[in-house]
XYZ file of C-alpha atoms in Angstrom:
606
model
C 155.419 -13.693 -30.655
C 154.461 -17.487 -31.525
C 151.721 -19.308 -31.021
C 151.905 -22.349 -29.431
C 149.888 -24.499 -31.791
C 151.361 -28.295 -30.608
C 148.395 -30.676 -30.035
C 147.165 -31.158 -26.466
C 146.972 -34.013 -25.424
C 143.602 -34.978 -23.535
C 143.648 -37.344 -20.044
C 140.596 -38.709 -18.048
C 140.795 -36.597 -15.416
C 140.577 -33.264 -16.696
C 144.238 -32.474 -17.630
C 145.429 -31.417 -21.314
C 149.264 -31.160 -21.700
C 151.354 -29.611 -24.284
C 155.037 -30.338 -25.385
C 157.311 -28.940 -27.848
C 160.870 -28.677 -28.652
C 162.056 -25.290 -29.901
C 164.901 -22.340 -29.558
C 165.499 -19.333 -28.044
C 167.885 -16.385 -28.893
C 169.863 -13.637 -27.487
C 166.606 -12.088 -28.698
C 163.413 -11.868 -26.167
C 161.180 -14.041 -27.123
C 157.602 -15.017 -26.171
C 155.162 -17.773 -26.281
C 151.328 -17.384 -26.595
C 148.944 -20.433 -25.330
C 144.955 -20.046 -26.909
C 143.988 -20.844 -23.334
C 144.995 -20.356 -19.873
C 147.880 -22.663 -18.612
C 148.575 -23.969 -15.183
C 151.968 -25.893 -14.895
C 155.038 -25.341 -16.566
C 158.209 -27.303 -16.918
C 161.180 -25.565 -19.226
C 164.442 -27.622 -19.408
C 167.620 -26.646 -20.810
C 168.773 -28.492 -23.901
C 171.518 -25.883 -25.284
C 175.570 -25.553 -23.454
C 174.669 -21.470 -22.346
C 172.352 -20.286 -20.058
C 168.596 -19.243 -20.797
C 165.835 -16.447 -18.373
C 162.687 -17.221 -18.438
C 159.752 -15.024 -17.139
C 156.465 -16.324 -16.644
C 153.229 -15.272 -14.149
C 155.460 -13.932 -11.149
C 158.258 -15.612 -11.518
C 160.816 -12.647 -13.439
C 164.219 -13.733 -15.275
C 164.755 -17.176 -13.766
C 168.438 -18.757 -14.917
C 167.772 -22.410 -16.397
C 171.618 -23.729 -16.895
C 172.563 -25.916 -19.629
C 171.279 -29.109 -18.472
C 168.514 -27.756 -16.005
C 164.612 -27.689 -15.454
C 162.707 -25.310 -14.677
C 159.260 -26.565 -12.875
C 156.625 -24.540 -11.203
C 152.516 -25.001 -10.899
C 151.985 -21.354 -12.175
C 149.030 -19.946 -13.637
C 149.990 -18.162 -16.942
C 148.948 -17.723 -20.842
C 152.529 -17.095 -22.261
C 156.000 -17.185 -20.757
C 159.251 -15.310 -22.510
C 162.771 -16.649 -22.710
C 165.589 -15.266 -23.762
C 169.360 -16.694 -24.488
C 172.318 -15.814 -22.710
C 174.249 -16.342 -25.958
C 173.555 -17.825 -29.401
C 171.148 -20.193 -29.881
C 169.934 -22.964 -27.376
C 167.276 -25.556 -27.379
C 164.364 -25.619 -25.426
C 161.753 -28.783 -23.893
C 158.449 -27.585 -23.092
C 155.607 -28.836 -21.672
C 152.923 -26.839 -19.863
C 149.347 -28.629 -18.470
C 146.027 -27.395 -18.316
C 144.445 -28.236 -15.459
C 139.805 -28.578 -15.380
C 140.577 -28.385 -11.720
C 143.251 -26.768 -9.902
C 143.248 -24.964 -6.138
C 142.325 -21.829 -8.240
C 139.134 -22.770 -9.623
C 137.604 -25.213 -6.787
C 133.996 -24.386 -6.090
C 133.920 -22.779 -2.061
C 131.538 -25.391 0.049
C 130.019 -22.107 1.260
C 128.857 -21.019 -1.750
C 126.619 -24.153 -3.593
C 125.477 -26.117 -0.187
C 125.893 -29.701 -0.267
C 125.361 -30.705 -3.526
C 124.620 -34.386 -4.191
C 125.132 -34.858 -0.148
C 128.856 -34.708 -0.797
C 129.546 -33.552 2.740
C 127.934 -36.617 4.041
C 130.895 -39.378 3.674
C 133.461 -40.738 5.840
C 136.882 -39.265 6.738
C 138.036 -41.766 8.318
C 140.289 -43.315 6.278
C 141.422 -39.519 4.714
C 145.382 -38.963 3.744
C 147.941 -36.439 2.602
C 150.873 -36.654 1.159
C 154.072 -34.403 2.951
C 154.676 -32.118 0.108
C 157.690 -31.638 -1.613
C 158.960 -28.485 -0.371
C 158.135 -25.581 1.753
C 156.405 -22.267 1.123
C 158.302 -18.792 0.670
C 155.899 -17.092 3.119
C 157.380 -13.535 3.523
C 157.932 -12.615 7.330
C 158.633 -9.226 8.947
C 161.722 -10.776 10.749
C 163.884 -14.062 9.696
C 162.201 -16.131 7.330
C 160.700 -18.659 9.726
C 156.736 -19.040 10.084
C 153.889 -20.862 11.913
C 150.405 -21.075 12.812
C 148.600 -21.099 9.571
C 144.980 -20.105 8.884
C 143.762 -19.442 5.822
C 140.386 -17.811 4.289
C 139.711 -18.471 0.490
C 137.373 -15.958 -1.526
C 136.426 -17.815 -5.100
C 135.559 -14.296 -6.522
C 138.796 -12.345 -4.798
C 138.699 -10.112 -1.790
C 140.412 -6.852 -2.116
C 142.391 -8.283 -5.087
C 143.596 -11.700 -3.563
C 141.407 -15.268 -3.538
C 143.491 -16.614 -0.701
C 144.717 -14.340 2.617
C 146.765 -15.896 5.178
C 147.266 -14.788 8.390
C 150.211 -16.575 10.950
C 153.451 -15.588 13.098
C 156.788 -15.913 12.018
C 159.035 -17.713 14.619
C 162.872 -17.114 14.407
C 164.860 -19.630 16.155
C 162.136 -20.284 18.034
C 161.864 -16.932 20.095
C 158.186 -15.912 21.267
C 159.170 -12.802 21.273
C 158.712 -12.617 17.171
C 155.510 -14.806 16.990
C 153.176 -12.129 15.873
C 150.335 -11.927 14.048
C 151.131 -10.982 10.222
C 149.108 -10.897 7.137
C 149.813 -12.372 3.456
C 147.950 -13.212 0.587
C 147.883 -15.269 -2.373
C 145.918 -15.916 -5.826
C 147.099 -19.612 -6.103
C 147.189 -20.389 -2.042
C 151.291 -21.197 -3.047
C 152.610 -17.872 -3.663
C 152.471 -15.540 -1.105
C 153.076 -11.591 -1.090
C 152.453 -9.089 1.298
C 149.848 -6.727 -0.249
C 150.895 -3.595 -0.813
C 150.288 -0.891 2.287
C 150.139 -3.837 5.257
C 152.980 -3.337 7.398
C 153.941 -6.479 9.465
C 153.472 -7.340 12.180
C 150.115 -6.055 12.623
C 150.357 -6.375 16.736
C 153.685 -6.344 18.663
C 154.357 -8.507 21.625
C 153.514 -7.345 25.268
C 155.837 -6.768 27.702
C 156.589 -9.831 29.712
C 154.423 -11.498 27.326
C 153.989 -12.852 23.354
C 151.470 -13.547 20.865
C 150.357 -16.750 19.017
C 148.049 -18.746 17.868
C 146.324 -16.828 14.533
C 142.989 -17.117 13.256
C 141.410 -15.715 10.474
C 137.481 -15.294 10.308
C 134.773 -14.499 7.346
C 132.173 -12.023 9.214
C 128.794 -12.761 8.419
C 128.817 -9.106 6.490
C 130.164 -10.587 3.465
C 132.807 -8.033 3.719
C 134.687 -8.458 7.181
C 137.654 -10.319 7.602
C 138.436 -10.502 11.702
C 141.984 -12.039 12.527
C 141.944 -13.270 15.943
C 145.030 -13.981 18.113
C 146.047 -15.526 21.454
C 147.903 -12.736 23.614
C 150.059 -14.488 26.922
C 151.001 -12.221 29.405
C 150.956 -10.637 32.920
C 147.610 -9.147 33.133
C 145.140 -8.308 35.831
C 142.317 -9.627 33.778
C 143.879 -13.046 33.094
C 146.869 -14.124 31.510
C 145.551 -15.643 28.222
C 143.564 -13.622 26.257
C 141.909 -13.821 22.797
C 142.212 -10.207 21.058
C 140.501 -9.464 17.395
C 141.694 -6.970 14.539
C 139.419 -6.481 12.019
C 139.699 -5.375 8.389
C 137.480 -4.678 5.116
C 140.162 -3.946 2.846
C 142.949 -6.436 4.386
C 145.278 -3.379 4.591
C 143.578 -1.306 7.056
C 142.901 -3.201 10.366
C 140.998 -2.198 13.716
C 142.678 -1.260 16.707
C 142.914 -5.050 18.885
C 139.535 -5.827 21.132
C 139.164 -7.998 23.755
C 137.332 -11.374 22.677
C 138.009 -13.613 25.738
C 140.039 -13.177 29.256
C 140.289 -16.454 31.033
C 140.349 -16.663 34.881
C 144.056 -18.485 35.088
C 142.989 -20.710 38.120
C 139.663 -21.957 36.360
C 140.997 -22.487 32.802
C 143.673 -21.162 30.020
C 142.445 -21.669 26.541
C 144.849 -21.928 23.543
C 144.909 -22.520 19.881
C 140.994 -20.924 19.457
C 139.160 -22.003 16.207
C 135.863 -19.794 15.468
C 133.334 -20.624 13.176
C 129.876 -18.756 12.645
C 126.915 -20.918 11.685
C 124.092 -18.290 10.154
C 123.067 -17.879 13.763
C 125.864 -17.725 16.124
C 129.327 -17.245 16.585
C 131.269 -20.711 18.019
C 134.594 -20.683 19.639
C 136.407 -24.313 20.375
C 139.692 -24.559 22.081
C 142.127 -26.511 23.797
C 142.085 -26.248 27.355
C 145.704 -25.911 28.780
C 144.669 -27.006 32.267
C 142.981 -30.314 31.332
C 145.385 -33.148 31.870
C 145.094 -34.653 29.109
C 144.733 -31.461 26.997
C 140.642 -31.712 26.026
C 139.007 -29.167 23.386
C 135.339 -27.280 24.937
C 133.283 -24.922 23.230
C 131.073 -22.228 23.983
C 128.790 -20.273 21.787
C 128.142 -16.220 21.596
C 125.972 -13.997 19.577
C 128.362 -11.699 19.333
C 131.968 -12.264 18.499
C 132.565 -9.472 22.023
C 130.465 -12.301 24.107
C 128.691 -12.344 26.453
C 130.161 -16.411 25.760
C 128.285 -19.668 27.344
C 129.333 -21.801 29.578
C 132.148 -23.780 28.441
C 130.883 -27.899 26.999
C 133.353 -30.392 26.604
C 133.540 -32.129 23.110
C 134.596 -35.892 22.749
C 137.275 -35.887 21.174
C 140.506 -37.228 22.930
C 143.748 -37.546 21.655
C 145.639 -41.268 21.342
C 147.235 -42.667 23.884
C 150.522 -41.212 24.798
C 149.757 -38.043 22.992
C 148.352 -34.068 23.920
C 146.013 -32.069 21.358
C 148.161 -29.133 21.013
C 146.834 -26.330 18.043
C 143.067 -26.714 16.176
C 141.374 -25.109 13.402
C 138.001 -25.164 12.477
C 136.076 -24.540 9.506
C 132.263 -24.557 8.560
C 130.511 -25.376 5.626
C 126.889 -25.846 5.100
C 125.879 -27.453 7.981
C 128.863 -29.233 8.591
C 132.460 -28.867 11.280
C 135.411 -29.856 9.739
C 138.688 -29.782 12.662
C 142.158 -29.926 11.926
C 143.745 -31.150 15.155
C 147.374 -31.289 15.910
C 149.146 -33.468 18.057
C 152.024 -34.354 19.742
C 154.241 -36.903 22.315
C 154.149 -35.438 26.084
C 157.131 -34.098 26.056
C 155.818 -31.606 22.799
C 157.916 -33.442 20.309
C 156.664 -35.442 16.778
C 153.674 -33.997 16.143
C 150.918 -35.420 13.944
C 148.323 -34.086 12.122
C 144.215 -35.485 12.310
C 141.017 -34.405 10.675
C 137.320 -34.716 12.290
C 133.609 -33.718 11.549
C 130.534 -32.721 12.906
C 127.538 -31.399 12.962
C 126.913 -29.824 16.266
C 130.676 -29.304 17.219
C 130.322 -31.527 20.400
C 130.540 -35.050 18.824
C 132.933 -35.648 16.571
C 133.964 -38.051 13.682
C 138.265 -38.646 13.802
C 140.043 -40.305 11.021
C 141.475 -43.187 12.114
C 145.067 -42.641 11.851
C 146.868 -39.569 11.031
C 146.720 -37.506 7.848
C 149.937 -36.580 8.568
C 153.469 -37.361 9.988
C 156.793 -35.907 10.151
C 159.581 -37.255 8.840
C 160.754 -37.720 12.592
C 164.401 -36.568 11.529
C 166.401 -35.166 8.353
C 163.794 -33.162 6.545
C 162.234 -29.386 6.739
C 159.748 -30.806 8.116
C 160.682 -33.870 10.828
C 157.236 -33.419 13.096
C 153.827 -31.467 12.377
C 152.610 -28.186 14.213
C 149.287 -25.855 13.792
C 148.140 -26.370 10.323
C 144.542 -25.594 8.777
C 141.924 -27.663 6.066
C 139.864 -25.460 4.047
C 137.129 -28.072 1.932
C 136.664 -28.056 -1.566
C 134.315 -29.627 -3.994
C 136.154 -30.909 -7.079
C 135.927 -33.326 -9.673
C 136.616 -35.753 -7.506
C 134.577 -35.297 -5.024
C 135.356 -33.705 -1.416
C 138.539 -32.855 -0.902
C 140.796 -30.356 1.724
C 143.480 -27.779 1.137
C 145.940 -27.935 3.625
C 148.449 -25.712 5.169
C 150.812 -27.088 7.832
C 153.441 -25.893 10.315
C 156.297 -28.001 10.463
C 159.608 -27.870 12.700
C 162.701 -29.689 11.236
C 166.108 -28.980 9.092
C 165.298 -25.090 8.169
C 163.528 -24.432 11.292
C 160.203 -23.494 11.161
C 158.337 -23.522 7.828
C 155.136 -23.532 6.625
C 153.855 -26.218 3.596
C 151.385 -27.102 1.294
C 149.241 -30.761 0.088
C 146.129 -32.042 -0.566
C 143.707 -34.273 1.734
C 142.213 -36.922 0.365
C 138.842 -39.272 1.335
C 140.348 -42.081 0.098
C 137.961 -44.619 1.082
C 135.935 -43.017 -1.900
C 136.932 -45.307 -4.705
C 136.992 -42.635 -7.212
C 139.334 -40.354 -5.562
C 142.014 -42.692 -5.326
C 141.687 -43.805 -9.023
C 142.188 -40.259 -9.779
C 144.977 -39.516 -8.037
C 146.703 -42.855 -9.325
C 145.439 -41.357 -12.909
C 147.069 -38.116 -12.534
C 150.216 -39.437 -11.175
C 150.555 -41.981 -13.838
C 150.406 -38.683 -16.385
C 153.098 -36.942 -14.616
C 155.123 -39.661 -14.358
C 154.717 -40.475 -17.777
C 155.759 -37.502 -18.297
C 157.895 -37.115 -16.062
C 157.037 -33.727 -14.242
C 158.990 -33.147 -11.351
C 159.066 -34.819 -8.598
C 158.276 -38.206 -10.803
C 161.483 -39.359 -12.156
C 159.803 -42.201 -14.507
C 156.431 -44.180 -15.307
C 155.792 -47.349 -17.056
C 152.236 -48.697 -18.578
C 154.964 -52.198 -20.347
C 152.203 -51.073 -23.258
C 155.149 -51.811 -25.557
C 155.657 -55.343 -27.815
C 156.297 -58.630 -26.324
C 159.826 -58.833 -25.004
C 161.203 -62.491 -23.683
C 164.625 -60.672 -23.040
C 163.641 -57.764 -20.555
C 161.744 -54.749 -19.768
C 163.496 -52.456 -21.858
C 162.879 -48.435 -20.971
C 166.177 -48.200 -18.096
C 164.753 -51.727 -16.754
C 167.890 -53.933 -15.516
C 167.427 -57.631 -14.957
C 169.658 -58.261 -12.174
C 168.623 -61.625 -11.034
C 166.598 -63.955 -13.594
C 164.767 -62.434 -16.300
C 161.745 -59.776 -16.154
C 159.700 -59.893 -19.674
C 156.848 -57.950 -21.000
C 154.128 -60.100 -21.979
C 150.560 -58.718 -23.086
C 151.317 -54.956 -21.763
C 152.260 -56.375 -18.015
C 156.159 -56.903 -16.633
C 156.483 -60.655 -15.454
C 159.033 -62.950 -14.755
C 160.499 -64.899 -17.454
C 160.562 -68.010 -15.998
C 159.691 -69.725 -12.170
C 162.238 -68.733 -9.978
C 164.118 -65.469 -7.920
C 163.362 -62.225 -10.449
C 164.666 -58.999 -9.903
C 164.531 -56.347 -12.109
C 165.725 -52.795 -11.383
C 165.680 -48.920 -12.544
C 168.000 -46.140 -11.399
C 165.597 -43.028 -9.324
C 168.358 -40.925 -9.004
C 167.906 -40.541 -5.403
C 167.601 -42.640 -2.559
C 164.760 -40.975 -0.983
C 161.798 -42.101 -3.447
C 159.377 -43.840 -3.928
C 157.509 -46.429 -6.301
C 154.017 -47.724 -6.992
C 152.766 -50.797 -9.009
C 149.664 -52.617 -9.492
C 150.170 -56.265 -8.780
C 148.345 -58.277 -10.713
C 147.992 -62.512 -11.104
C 150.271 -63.428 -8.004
C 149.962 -66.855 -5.835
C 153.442 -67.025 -4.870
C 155.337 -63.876 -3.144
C 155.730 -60.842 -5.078
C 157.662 -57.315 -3.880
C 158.495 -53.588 -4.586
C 162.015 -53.104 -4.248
C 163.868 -49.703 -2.671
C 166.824 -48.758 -2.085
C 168.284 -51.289 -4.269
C 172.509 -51.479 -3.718
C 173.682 -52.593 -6.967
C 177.110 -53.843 -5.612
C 176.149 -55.933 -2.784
C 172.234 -56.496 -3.571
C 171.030 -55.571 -0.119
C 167.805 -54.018 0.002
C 164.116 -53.317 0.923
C 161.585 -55.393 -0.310
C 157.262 -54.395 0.541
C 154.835 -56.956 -0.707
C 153.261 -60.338 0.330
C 154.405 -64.333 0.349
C 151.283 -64.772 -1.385
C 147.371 -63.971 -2.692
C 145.584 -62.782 0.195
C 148.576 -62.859 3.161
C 149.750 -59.688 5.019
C 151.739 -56.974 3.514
C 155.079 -57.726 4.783
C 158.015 -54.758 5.219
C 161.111 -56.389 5.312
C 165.156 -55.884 4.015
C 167.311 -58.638 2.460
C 170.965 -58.221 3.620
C 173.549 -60.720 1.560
C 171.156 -62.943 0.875
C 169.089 -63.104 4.466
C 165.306 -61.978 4.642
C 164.529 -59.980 7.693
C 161.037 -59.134 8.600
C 160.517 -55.503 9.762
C 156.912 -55.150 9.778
C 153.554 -57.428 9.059
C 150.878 -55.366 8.902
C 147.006 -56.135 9.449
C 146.340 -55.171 5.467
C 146.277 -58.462 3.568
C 147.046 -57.908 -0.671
C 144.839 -59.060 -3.009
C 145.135 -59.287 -6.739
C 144.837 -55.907 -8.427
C 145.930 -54.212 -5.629
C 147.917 -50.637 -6.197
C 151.174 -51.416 -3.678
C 153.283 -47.800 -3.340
C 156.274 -47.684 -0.874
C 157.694 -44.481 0.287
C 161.524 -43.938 1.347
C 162.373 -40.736 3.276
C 165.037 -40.369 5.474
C 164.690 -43.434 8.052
C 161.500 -44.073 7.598
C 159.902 -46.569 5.369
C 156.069 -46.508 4.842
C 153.491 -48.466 3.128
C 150.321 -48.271 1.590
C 148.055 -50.220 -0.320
C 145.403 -48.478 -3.011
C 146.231 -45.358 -1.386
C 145.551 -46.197 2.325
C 148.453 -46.013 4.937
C 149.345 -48.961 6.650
C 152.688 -49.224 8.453
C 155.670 -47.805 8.458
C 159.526 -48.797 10.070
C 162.401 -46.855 10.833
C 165.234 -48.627 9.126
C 168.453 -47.381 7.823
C 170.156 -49.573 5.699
C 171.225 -48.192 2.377
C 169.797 -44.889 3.297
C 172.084 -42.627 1.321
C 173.464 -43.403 -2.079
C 171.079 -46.785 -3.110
C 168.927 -44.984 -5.674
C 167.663 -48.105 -7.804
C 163.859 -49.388 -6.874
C 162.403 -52.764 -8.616
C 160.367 -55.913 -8.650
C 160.814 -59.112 -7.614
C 158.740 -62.245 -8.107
C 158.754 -65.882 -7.983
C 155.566 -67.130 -10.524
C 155.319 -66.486 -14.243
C 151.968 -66.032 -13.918
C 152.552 -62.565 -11.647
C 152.497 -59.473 -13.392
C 153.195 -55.689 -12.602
C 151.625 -52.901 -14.222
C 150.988 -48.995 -14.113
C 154.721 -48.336 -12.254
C 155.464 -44.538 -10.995
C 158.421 -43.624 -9.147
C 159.152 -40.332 -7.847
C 161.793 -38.495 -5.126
C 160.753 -37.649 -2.355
């Protein structure tokens, strides 16, 4: 059994990662780490297959060729050869600061007054692919809500309750329990059988929420029940648990009177004195969120109050969640069009859940078509102190190519400086080293080069060179250079540095007729421009209202038809355009001045 004894290398922001080349046998063998490992990635190097089994993940097949990649928390991992002997890549990060070992709000206060900053300029990224979320019937699933234990409850740090949703029958949306020690691998704990209720006659179930008693040792999982009743026909029903196997027989939280009101999508919080309840009102036209407060979680319940939050124009709140956290409200609010279709996801804060703080665009969007997950549905935000600062877990509900699916990303307060430079930090790492999804990164830190870029970099029009650790043009003139992704949807981010005279990222670059799409500026200090160049002819898609400045991080996304941009993190446009959309996998730069220069360059699929 060796020990892996390659040096670690060190980065900024907390990570340490560890490569080596070495072999495995038709023999079992096993790999030891001195500490605890987060992140593996295992390629292929030999011409027969290889298993590996590492953490929960038993005798995965890497073909010849292949990778392996999975965040997975783990001190050794075992592989074993199919036949003979075949070479192995490996490189496995340790992360300071991972979802497993961020510090619960709930447990150290505000510390620093890190609840008290903006979210109004707060992002996520769609992640890369859905959850396996194990489901009683189909393999479909909505309506997220998650409760996080640091210490472990009953064995598990994360427990998830939602409702599965095959093909989009009601009659399967019920409530079901799983749980988790890394909030991305889900099991169902052994002795739960799921569903835990079954839908009413003439009725169904939706709408899950999960909720920390005050006890310490209570875990209440409240659901929405619709149906023909004679007290009401939306009610709010609790099962409660202290074990998360054994749960309470359902009682009654809330009947509504269905001429007065019909609330849906219930969030619950309890604030050291009192139990809160917010929901959307069905009735309202537009859809409006009220709450009412209880000592008890069986009522009696006040009077309904209206909160201010409304939903853009041309839109309907649809599903919230809400968590607390020392003081302060944190909502995750889902929207959609009127017709129920493209839903986006927002975030908001409080601190007496009646007047609340929105970001002020979405955290969120769908893809809008050709993806698992084309347009947002009930998700949740749980808030976590980290390195960096404040940031959310979240889970989403999205509707698209696979149905209904639940996923996983990070939410970020990105008009905290420090954030974003970590972010950039750890992306430049991965894409350095290329950990999947980053395909390639580029720091130029390499000798002067008059000739080119070197590393995969194609000079396709004029000449790109490296000068001083920077990629610039050559000479005065049109400058293209270009790198293969190996996908057309990708993206890539630069800094752009030292620029009077226009400057671009280039995507979806078509090698044999040079059409593509260009995001950048004309000059220093103009509007971020999205635009595509078709046999020669510049076409403006988009100006935004986001002027670039020198130093500025530029980063262009490509999925499906959509094309969106951002500037040092923050969203600011996006197009629908399909030109080149499958098979142009090259991205680049393009300037005009010698003096511009490119620097820190990550490109990953999408």
């Amino acid at each position: 059994m060796p020990l892996v004894t390659a040096q670690a290398r060190e980065f900024n922001n907390g990570e340490s990662v560890t490569g080596f080349v070495d072999t495995a046998s038709t023999t079992s063998t096993t790999w030891m780490f001195k500490s605890p490992q987060n992140h593996l990635k295992v390629k292929n190097d030999g011409v027969s297959n290889v298993t590996l089994s590492v953490g929960a993940y038993n005798n995965q097949t890497i073909a010849p060729g292949k990778e392996w990649v999975r965040d997975v928390d783990y001190n050794s991992f075992t592989i074993q050869a199919a036949a003979g002997t075949q070479q192995i890549t490996v490189k496995a990060i340790s992360y300071k600061t991972d979802l497993n070992r961020v510090v619960s709000l709930m447990n150290v206060g505000n510390p620093e007054g890190i609840l008290d900053v903006s979210i109004k300029q707060a992002k996520a990224r769609l992640g890369d692919n859905f959850l396996n979320v194990p489901t009683y019937i189909g393999d479909e699933a909505v309506h997220p809500s998650v409760s996080y234990y640091p210490l472990g409850w009953n064995g598990y740090r994360y427990w998830m309750a939602f409702t599965p949703y095959k093909q989009s029958d009601n009659q399967t949306e019920n409530p079901s329990v799983v749980a988790s020690n890394d909030g991305v691998n889900w099991i169902v704990p052994t002795g739960i059988s799921n569903p835990l209720e079954y839908a009413p006659v003439g009725g169904y179930n939706s709408d899950t929420v999960f909720l920390k008693d005050p006890d310490g040792i209570t875990l209440h999982l409240i659901f929405r029940q619709f149906g023909p009743d004679p007290v009401g026909n939306e009610r709010l029903y609790v099962r409660s648990s202290t074990d998360g196997v054994n749960w309470s027989p359902k009682q009654l939280i809330l009947a509504n009177n269905p001429v007065v009101s019909r609330p849906i999508s219930p969030g619950f919080a309890w604030d050291g004195n009192q139990f809160i309840m917010w929901y959307v009102e069905l009735l309202a036209s537009p859809k409006k969120i009220f709450m009412r407060r209880s000592k008890s979680l069986f009522g009696p319940w006040s009077d309904a109050v209206e909160t201010d939050i409304t939903p853009d124009a041309g839109r309907q709140i649809w599903h919230i969640d809400v968590q607390y956290y020392s003081g302060t409200y944190f909502m995750t609010i889902q929207d959609n069009l009127t017709d129920g279709a493209s839903g986006n996801l927002h975030l908001a804060k409080s601190t007496n859940g009646i007047n609340w703080e929105r970001t002020s665009f979405p955290i969120l969007k769908g893809t809008g078509t050709g993806s698992w997950q084309n347009g947002m549905y009930k998700s949740c935000c749980l808030p976590m102190i980290t390195n960096g600062g404040l940031e959310f877990a979240l889970w989403y509900s999205a509707q698209g190519s696979f149905g209904w699916k639940i996923g996983y990303t990070r939410v970020y307060l990105e008009d905290k400086t420090l954030s974003f430079k970590k972010e950039k930090n750890l992306n430049l790492m991965s894409a350095l080293n290329q950990y999947d999804p980053f395909v390639f990164g580029d720091t130029f830190n390499r000798a002067d080069d008059a000739t080119g870029l070197g590393a995969g970099w194609v000079n396709n029009v004029g000449t790109f060179a490296i000068a001083g650790g920077m990629a610039s043009p050559a000479v005065a003139g049109n400058n293209r250079a270009i790198r293969d992704s190996g996908v057309s949807d990708h993206a890539i981010a630069a800094d752009i540095k030292n620029f009077s005279t226009q400057a671009w990222l280039l995507v979806r670059f078509n090698t044999t007729d040079n059409n593509y799409l260009g995001v950048g500026a004309m000059a220093n200090g103009q509007p971020l421009i999205i635009r595509k160049v078709v046999t020669g002819t510049a076409t403006v898609l988009l100006t935004t209202n986001k002027k670039v400045a020198n130093g500025d991080r530029i980063e262009v996304e490509c999925r499906g038809d959509k094309i969106t941009a951002f500037i040092n993190g923050e969203y600011v446009g996006e197009v629908t355009e399909t030109l080149n959309q499958s098979g142009s996998t090259h991205v680049g730069l393009q300037a005009s001045a010698v003096a511009a220069q490119f620097d820190d360059v990550v490109a990953r699929r999408l």
